[in-house]
Amino acid sequence: MAQRRKSLIKPRSIAFSRQSGHCLYCGQPMWTSSVEEFAAKHKITSAQAKLLQCTGEHLKAHHEGGKADQSNIVAACLYCNQGRHKRKDPPEPEQYKRLVYQRLSKGGWHQLRIN
Ligand SMILES: [Zn+2]
């Protein structure tokens, strides 16, 4: 487990720069090193900021043979990443993105709209 997580660090940081530090799904900025700095910068609480931690998200799930390389790893905030995999039948990335945007525009989801 620890090994697998470690191998995500590089593709995740590549994805983070490729997406200019924004979550693929909700489009909000994310942080990688300091939750306090991020919270202060965007004037949100650290509890809120924690939801926007940058995580490496498998477009194709690991158990479906998805690789942990930059072709399959995107950067998503913790909230969106967990939300997708909590579902019994995880939606396709594009479908999920639309769903997240809908929720956000109605004031739901993690309710963070820093952009
Ligand atoms: Zn997100």
PDB file of C-alpha atoms and ligand atoms in Angstrom:
ATOM      1  CA  MET A   1       0.000   0.000   0.000  1.00  0.00           C
ATOM      2  CA  ALA A   2       2.678   2.467   1.023  1.00  0.00           C
ATOM      3  CA  GLN A   3       4.627   1.577  -2.099  1.00  0.00           C
ATOM      4  CA  ARG A   4       1.668   2.210  -4.354  1.00  0.00           C
ATOM      5  CA  ARG A   5       0.972   5.598  -2.824  1.00  0.00           C
ATOM      6  CA  LYS A   6       4.566   6.627  -3.222  1.00  0.00           C
ATOM      7  CA  SER A   7       4.520   5.848  -6.922  1.00  0.00           C
ATOM      8  CA  LEU A   8       1.699   8.364  -7.411  1.00  0.00           C
ATOM      9  CA  ILE A   9       3.739  11.335  -6.301  1.00  0.00           C
ATOM     10  CA  LYS A  10       5.471  12.028  -9.613  1.00  0.00           C
ATOM     11  CA  PRO A  11       2.504  11.635 -11.979  1.00  0.00           C
ATOM     12  CA  ARG A  12       0.413  13.633  -9.501  1.00  0.00           C
ATOM     13  CA  SER A  13       2.813  16.553  -9.492  1.00  0.00           C
ATOM     14  CA  ILE A  14       3.001  16.449 -13.294  1.00  0.00           C
ATOM     15  CA  ALA A  15      -0.808  16.530 -13.426  1.00  0.00           C
ATOM     16  CA  PHE A  16      -0.885  19.358 -10.875  1.00  0.00           C
ATOM     17  CA  SER A  17       1.292  21.561 -13.118  1.00  0.00           C
ATOM     18  CA  ARG A  18      -0.523  20.471 -16.265  1.00  0.00           C
ATOM     19  CA  GLN A  19      -3.825  21.584 -14.708  1.00  0.00           C
ATOM     20  CA  SER A  20      -2.281  24.776 -13.291  1.00  0.00           C
ATOM     21  CA  GLY A  21      -3.009  23.554  -9.786  1.00  0.00           C
ATOM     22  CA  HIS A  22      -6.743  23.169 -10.300  1.00  0.00           C
ATOM     23  CA  CYS A  23      -8.959  20.175  -9.611  1.00  0.00           C
ATOM     24  CA  LEU A  24     -10.014  18.356 -12.767  1.00  0.00           C
ATOM     25  CA  TYR A  25     -13.583  18.044 -11.525  1.00  0.00           C
ATOM     26  CA  CYS A  26     -14.565  21.112  -9.523  1.00  0.00           C
ATOM     27  CA  GLY A  27     -11.997  23.484 -11.053  1.00  0.00           C
ATOM     28  CA  GLN A  28     -10.962  24.876  -7.675  1.00  0.00           C
ATOM     29  CA  PRO A  29      -7.339  25.573  -6.766  1.00  0.00           C
ATOM     30  CA  MET A  30      -5.594  22.909  -4.682  1.00  0.00           C
ATOM     31  CA  TRP A  31      -2.603  22.837  -2.364  1.00  0.00           C
ATOM     32  CA  THR A  32       0.216  20.343  -2.073  1.00  0.00           C
ATOM     33  CA  SER A  33       2.321  21.371   0.893  1.00  0.00           C
ATOM     34  CA  SER A  34       0.794  23.804   3.359  1.00  0.00           C
ATOM     35  CA  VAL A  35      -2.860  23.724   4.287  1.00  0.00           C
ATOM     36  CA  GLU A  36      -2.464  26.771   6.569  1.00  0.00           C
ATOM     37  CA  GLU A  37      -0.917  28.917   3.862  1.00  0.00           C
ATOM     38  CA  PHE A  38      -3.611  27.916   1.416  1.00  0.00           C
ATOM     39  CA  ALA A  39      -6.379  28.681   3.912  1.00  0.00           C
ATOM     40  CA  ALA A  40      -4.912  32.093   4.719  1.00  0.00           C
ATOM     41  CA  LYS A  41      -4.372  32.956   1.062  1.00  0.00           C
ATOM     42  CA  HIS A  42      -7.966  32.165   0.114  1.00  0.00           C
ATOM     43  CA  LYS A  43      -9.541  33.308   3.391  1.00  0.00           C
ATOM     44  CA  ILE A  44     -11.132  29.962   4.204  1.00  0.00           C
ATOM     45  CA  THR A  45     -10.841  27.785   7.305  1.00  0.00           C
ATOM     46  CA  SER A  46      -8.254  24.988   7.477  1.00  0.00           C
ATOM     47  CA  ALA A  47     -11.113  22.500   7.667  1.00  0.00           C
ATOM     48  CA  GLN A  48     -12.378  23.796   4.327  1.00  0.00           C
ATOM     49  CA  ALA A  49      -8.879  23.952   2.905  1.00  0.00           C
ATOM     50  CA  LYS A  50      -8.280  20.306   3.810  1.00  0.00           C
ATOM     51  CA  LEU A  51     -10.938  19.291   1.293  1.00  0.00           C
ATOM     52  CA  LEU A  52      -8.898  20.883  -1.473  1.00  0.00           C
ATOM     53  CA  GLN A  53      -5.724  18.925  -0.900  1.00  0.00           C
ATOM     54  CA  CYS A  54      -4.275  17.764  -4.215  1.00  0.00           C
ATOM     55  CA  THR A  55      -4.566  14.008  -4.702  1.00  0.00           C
ATOM     56  CA  GLY A  56      -3.659  11.751  -7.580  1.00  0.00           C
ATOM     57  CA  GLU A  57      -6.788  10.384  -9.164  1.00  0.00           C
ATOM     58  CA  HIS A  58      -6.840   7.310 -11.418  1.00  0.00           C
ATOM     59  CA  LEU A  59      -8.980   7.991 -14.478  1.00  0.00           C
ATOM     60  CA  LYS A  60      -9.226   4.256 -14.882  1.00  0.00           C
ATOM     61  CA  ALA A  61      -9.330   2.547 -11.499  1.00  0.00           C
ATOM     62  CA  HIS A  62      -6.297   0.667 -10.315  1.00  0.00           C
ATOM     63  CA  HIS A  63      -8.307  -2.524  -9.915  1.00  0.00           C
ATOM     64  CA  GLU A  64      -9.468  -2.234 -13.533  1.00  0.00           C
ATOM     65  CA  GLY A  65      -5.895  -2.194 -14.707  1.00  0.00           C
ATOM     66  CA  GLY A  66      -5.445   1.587 -14.691  1.00  0.00           C
ATOM     67  CA  LYS A  67      -1.774   2.479 -14.527  1.00  0.00           C
ATOM     68  CA  ALA A  68      -0.169   4.832 -12.056  1.00  0.00           C
ATOM     69  CA  ASP A  69       1.498   6.915 -14.752  1.00  0.00           C
ATOM     70  CA  GLN A  70       0.822  10.339 -16.204  1.00  0.00           C
ATOM     71  CA  SER A  71      -1.499   9.013 -18.901  1.00  0.00           C
ATOM     72  CA  ASN A  72      -3.918   7.780 -16.258  1.00  0.00           C
ATOM     73  CA  ILE A  73      -3.319  10.065 -13.293  1.00  0.00           C
ATOM     74  CA  VAL A  74      -4.978  13.435 -12.993  1.00  0.00           C
ATOM     75  CA  ALA A  75      -4.987  15.886 -10.112  1.00  0.00           C
ATOM     76  CA  ALA A  76      -8.229  16.121  -8.169  1.00  0.00           C
ATOM     77  CA  CYS A  77      -9.035  17.646  -4.815  1.00  0.00           C
ATOM     78  CA  LEU A  78      -9.515  15.254  -1.928  1.00  0.00           C
ATOM     79  CA  TYR A  79     -13.243  15.870  -1.819  1.00  0.00           C
ATOM     80  CA  CYS A  80     -13.856  15.110  -5.490  1.00  0.00           C
ATOM     81  CA  ASN A  81     -11.499  12.161  -5.479  1.00  0.00           C
ATOM     82  CA  GLN A  82     -13.168  10.504  -2.490  1.00  0.00           C
ATOM     83  CA  GLY A  83     -16.610  11.312  -3.820  1.00  0.00           C
ATOM     84  CA  ARG A  84     -16.018   9.503  -7.065  1.00  0.00           C
ATOM     85  CA  HIS A  85     -14.739   6.323  -5.517  1.00  0.00           C
ATOM     86  CA  LYS A  86     -17.349   6.208  -2.793  1.00  0.00           C
ATOM     87  CA  ARG A  87     -19.902   5.530  -5.486  1.00  0.00           C
ATOM     88  CA  LYS A  88     -20.784   1.946  -6.125  1.00  0.00           C
ATOM     89  CA  ASP A  89     -20.485   2.398  -9.842  1.00  0.00           C
ATOM     90  CA  PRO A  90     -17.970   5.231 -10.327  1.00  0.00           C
ATOM     91  CA  PRO A  91     -19.053   7.524 -13.186  1.00  0.00           C
ATOM     92  CA  GLU A  92     -16.782   8.258 -16.122  1.00  0.00           C
ATOM     93  CA  PRO A  93     -14.555  11.312 -15.528  1.00  0.00           C
ATOM     94  CA  GLU A  94     -16.481  13.569 -17.953  1.00  0.00           C
ATOM     95  CA  GLN A  95     -19.806  12.528 -16.499  1.00  0.00           C
ATOM     96  CA  TYR A  96     -18.516  13.067 -12.972  1.00  0.00           C
ATOM     97  CA  LYS A  97     -17.175  16.510 -13.866  1.00  0.00           C
ATOM     98  CA  ARG A  98     -20.616  17.587 -15.080  1.00  0.00           C
ATOM     99  CA  LEU A  99     -22.221  16.266 -11.920  1.00  0.00           C
ATOM    100  CA  VAL A 100     -19.739  18.128  -9.710  1.00  0.00           C
ATOM    101  CA  TYR A 101     -20.309  21.380 -11.608  1.00  0.00           C
ATOM    102  CA  GLN A 102     -24.064  21.010 -11.271  1.00  0.00           C
ATOM    103  CA  ARG A 103     -23.824  20.460  -7.534  1.00  0.00           C
ATOM    104  CA  LEU A 104     -21.444  23.378  -7.105  1.00  0.00           C
ATOM    105  CA  SER A 105     -23.592  25.762  -9.106  1.00  0.00           C
ATOM    106  CA  LYS A 106     -26.509  24.937  -6.825  1.00  0.00           C
ATOM    107  CA  GLY A 107     -24.419  25.695  -3.752  1.00  0.00           C
ATOM    108  CA  GLY A 108     -23.787  22.066  -2.895  1.00  0.00           C
ATOM    109  CA  TRP A 109     -20.770  19.770  -3.097  1.00  0.00           C
ATOM    110  CA  HIS A 110     -17.936  21.125  -0.933  1.00  0.00           C
ATOM    111  CA  GLN A 111     -19.426  24.623  -1.392  1.00  0.00           C
ATOM    112  CA  LEU A 112     -16.034  26.092  -2.073  1.00  0.00           C
ATOM    113  CA  ARG A 113     -15.915  28.444  -5.017  1.00  0.00           C
ATOM    114  CA  ILE A 114     -12.647  30.251  -4.779  1.00  0.00           C
ATOM    115  CA  ASN A 115     -12.393  30.846  -8.525  1.00  0.00           C
TER     116      ASN A 115
HETATM  117 ZN    ZN B   1     -12.453  19.054  -6.710  1.00  0.00          ZN
END
